[in-house]
Coordinates of N, CA and C in Angstrom, one line a residue:
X927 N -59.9 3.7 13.8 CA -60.2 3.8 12.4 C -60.7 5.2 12.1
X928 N -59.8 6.0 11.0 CA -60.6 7.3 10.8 C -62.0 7.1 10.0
X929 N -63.0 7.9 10.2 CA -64.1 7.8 9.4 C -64.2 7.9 7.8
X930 N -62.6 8.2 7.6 CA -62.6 8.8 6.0 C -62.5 7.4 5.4
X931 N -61.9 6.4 6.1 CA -62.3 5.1 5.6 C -63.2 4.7 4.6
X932 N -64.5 5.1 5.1 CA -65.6 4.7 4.6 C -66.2 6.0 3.8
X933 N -66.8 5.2 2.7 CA -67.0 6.5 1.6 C -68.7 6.1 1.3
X934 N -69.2 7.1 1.6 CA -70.6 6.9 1.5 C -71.3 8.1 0.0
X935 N -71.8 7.2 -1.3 CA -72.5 8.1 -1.8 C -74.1 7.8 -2.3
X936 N -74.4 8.4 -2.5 CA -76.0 8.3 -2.9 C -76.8 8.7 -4.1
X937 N -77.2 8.4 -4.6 CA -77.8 8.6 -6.5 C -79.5 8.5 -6.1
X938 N -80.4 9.4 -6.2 CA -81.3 9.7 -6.0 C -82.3 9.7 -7.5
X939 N -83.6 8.7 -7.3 CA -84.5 9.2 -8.7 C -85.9 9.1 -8.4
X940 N -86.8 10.4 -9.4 CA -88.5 10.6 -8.8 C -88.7 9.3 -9.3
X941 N -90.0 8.7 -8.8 CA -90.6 8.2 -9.2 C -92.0 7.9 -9.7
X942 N -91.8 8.9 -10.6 CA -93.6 9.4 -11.4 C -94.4 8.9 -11.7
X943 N -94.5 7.2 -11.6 CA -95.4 6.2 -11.6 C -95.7 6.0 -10.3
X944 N -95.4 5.9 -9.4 CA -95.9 6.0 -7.9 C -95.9 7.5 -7.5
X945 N -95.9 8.5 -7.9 CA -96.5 9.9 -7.2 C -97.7 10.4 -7.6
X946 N -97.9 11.6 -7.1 CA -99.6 12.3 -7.1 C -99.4 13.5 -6.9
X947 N -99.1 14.7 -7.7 CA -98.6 15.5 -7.5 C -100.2 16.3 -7.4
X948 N -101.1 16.3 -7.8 CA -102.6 16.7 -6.8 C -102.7 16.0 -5.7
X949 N -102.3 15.0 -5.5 CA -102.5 14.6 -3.5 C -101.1 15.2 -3.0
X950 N -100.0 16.2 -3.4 CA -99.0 16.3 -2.7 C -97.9 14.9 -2.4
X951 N -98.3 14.2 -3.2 CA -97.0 12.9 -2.9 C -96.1 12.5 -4.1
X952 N -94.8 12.7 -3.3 CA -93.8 12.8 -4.8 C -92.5 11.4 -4.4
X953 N -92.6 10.5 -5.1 CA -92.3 9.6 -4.3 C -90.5 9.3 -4.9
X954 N -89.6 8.9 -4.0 CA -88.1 9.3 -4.6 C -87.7 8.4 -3.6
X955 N -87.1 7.7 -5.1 CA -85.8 6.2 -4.3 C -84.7 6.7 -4.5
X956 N -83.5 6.1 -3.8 CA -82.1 6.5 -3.7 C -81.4 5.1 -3.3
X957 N -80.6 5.0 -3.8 CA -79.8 4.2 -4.3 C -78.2 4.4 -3.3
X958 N -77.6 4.0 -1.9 CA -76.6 4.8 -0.9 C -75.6 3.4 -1.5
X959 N -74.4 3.4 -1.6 CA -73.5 2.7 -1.9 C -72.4 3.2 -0.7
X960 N -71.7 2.4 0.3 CA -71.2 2.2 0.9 C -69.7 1.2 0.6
X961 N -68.7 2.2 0.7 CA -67.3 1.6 0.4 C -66.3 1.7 1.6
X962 N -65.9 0.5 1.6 CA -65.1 0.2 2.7 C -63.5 0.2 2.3
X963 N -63.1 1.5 2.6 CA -61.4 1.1 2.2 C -60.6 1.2 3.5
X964 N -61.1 1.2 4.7 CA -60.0 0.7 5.6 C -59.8 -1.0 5.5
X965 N -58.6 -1.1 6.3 CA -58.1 -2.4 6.6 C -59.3 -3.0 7.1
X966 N -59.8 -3.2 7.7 CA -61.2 -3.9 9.1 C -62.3 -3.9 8.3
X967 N -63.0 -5.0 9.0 CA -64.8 -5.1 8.7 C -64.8 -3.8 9.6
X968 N -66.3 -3.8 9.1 CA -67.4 -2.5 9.6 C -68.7 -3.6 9.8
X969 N -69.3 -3.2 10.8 CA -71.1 -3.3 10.7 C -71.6 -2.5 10.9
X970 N -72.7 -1.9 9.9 CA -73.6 -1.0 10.0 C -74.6 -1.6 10.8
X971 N -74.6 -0.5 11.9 CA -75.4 -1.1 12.9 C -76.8 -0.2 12.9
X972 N -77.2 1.0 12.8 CA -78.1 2.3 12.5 C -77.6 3.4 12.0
X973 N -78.7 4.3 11.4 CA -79.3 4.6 10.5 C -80.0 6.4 11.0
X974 N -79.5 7.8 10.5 CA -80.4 8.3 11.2 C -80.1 9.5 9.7
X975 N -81.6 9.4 9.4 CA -81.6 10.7 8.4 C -82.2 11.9 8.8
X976 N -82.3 12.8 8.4 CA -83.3 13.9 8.0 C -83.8 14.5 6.9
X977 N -84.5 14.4 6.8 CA -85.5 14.9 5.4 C -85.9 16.1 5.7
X978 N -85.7 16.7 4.2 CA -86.1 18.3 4.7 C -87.1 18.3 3.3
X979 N -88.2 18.9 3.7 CA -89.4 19.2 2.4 C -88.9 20.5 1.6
X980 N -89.4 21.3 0.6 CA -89.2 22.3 -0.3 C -89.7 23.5 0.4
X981 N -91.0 22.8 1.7 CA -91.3 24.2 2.1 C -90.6 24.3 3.9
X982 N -89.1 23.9 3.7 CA -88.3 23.9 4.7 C -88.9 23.1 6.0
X983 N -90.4 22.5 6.2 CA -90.5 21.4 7.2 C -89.4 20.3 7.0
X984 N -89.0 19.7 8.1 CA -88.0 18.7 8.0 C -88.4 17.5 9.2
X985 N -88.4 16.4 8.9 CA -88.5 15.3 9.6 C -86.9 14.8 9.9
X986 N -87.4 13.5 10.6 CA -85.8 12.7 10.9 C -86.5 11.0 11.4
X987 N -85.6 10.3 11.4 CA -85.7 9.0 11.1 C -84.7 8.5 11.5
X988 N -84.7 7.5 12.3 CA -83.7 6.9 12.8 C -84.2 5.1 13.3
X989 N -83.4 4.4 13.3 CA -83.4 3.0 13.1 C -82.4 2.1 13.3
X990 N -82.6 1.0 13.4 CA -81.3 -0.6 13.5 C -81.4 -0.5 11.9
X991 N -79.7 -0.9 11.5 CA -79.6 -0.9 10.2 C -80.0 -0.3 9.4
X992 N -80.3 -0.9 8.0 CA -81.1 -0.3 6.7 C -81.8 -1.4 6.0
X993 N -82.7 -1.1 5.8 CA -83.5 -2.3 4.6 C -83.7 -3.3 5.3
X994 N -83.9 -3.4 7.0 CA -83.8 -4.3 7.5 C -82.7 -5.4 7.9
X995 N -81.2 -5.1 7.2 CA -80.1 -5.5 7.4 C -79.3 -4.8 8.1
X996 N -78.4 -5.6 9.1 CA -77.5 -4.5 9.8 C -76.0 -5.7 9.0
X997 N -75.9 -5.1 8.0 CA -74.5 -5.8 7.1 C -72.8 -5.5 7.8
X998 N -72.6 -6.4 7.0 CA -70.8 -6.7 7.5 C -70.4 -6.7 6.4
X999 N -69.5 -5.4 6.3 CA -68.9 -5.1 5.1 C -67.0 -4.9 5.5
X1000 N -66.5 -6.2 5.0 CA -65.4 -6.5 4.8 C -64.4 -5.5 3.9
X1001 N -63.1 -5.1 4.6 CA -62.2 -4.4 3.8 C -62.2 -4.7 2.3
X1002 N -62.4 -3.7 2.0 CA -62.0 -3.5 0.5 C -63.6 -3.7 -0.2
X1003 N -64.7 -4.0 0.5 CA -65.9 -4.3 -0.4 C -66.4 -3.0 -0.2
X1004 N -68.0 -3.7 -0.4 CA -69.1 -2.7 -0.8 C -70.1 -2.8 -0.6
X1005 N -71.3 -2.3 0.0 CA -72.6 -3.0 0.1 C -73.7 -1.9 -0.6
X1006 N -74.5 -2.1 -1.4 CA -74.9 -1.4 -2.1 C -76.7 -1.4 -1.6
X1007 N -77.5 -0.6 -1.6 CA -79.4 -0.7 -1.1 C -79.7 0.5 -1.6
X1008 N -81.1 0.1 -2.2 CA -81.8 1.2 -2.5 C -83.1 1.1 -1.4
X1009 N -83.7 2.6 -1.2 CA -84.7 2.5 -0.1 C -85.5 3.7 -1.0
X1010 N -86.6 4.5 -0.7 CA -87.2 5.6 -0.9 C -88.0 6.5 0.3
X1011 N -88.1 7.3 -0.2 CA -88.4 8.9 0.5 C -89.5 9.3 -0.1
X1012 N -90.8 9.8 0.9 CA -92.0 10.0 0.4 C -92.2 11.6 0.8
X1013 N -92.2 12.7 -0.1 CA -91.9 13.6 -0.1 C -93.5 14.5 -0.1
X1014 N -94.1 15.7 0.4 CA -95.1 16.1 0.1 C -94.9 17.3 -0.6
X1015 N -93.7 17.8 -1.5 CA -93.1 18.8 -2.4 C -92.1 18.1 -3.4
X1016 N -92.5 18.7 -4.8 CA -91.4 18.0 -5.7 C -90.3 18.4 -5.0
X1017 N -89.6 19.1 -4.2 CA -87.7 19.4 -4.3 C -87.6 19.1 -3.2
X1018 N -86.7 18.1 -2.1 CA -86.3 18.2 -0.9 C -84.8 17.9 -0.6
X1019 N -84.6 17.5 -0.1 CA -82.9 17.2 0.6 C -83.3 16.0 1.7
X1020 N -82.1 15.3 2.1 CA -82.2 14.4 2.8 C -80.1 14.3 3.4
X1021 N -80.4 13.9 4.1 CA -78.8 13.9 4.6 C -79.3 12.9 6.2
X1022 N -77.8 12.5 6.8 CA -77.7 11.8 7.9 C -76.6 11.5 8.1
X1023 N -76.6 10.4 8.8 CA -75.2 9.8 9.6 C -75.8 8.1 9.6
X1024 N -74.5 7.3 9.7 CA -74.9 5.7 9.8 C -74.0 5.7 10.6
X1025 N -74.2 4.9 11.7 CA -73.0 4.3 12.9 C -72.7 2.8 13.0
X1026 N -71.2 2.7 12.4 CA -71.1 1.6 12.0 C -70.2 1.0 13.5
X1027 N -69.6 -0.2 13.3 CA -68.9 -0.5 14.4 C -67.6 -1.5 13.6
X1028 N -66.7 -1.0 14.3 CA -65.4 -1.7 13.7 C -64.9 -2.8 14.4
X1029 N -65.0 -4.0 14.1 CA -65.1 -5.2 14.2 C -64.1 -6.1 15.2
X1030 N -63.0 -4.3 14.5 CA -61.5 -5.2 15.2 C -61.2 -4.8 16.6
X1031 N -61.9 -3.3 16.7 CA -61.8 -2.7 18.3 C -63.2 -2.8 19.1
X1032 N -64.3 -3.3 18.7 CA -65.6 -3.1 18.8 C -65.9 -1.7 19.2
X1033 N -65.6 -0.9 18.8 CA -65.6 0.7 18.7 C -66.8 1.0 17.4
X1034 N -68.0 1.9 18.4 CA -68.4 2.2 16.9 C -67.9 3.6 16.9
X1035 N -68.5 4.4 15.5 CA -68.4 5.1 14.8 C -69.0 5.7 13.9
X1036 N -69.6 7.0 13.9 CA -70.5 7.6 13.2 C -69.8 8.0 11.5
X1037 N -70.7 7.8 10.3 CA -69.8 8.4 9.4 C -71.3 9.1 8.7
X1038 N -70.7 10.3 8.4 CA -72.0 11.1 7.6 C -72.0 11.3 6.4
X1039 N -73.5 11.3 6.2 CA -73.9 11.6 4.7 C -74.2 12.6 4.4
X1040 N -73.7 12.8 3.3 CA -73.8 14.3 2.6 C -75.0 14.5 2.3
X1041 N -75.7 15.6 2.1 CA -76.9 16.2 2.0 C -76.9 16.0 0.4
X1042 N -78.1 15.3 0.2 CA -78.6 15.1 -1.6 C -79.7 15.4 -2.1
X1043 N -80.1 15.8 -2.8 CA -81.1 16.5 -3.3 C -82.2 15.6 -4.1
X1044 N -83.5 15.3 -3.7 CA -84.7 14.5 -4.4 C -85.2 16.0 -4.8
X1045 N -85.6 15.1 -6.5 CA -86.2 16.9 -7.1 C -87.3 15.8 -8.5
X1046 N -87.9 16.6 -8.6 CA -88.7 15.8 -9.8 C -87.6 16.5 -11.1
X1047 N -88.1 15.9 -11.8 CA -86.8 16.3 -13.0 C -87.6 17.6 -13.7
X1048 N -86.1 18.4 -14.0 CA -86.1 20.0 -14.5 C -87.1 20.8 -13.3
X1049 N -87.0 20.3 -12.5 CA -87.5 21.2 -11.0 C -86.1 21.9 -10.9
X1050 N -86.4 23.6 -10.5 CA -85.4 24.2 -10.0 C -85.5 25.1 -8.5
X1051 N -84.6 24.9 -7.6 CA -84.6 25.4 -6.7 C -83.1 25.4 -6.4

């Protein structure tokens, strides 16, 4: 199964009722929507991001599943999770890879996420 199969995108928002921009904490959920257009289930089995701060420090994260789920997403669907990212600069980035496993060859397969931008709103960088 090519990786292009699977279409991974991400919608990111601050969230200024849980931040503290005098303690340095700027807090930002994102929303990854996951579409399956090959033939085959997939299972998202892990999870591996990197977070990059404004002042170019970058962490990484990695894990079973997401949200606690390692889901089975059937040709033609969708599995939709929002999680959040605790940032100590209004502007950062975040990107990764999810390795899913295809159901029909028991083969997994890494598919990556594009690099997306958490920013507090009208922040420019």
């Amino acid at each position: 199964m090519s990786v292009l199969d699977i279409h991974v995108s991400v919608v990111s928002h601050y969230l200024a009722d849980e931040s503290n921009a005098g303690q340095g904490r700027y807090v930002f959920s994102y929303r990854v929507t996951l579409d399956n257009k090959s033939p085959h289930s997939v299972q998202l089995l892990a999870r591996y991001w990197k977070i990059t701060q404004g002042s170019g420090e970058h962490q990484e994260v990695r894990g079973k599943g997401v949200v606690g789920q390692q889901p089975l997403i059937g040709p033609g669907q969708r599995f939709r999770y929002t999680s959040r990212a605790i940032l100590q600069t209004p502007v950062g980035t975040m990107e990764g890879t999810y390795t899913l496993l295809d159901t029909s060859t028991q083969r997994s397969f890494d598919v990556d996420i594009a690099p997306f931008r958490l920013a507090i709103p009208l922040a420019i960088h």
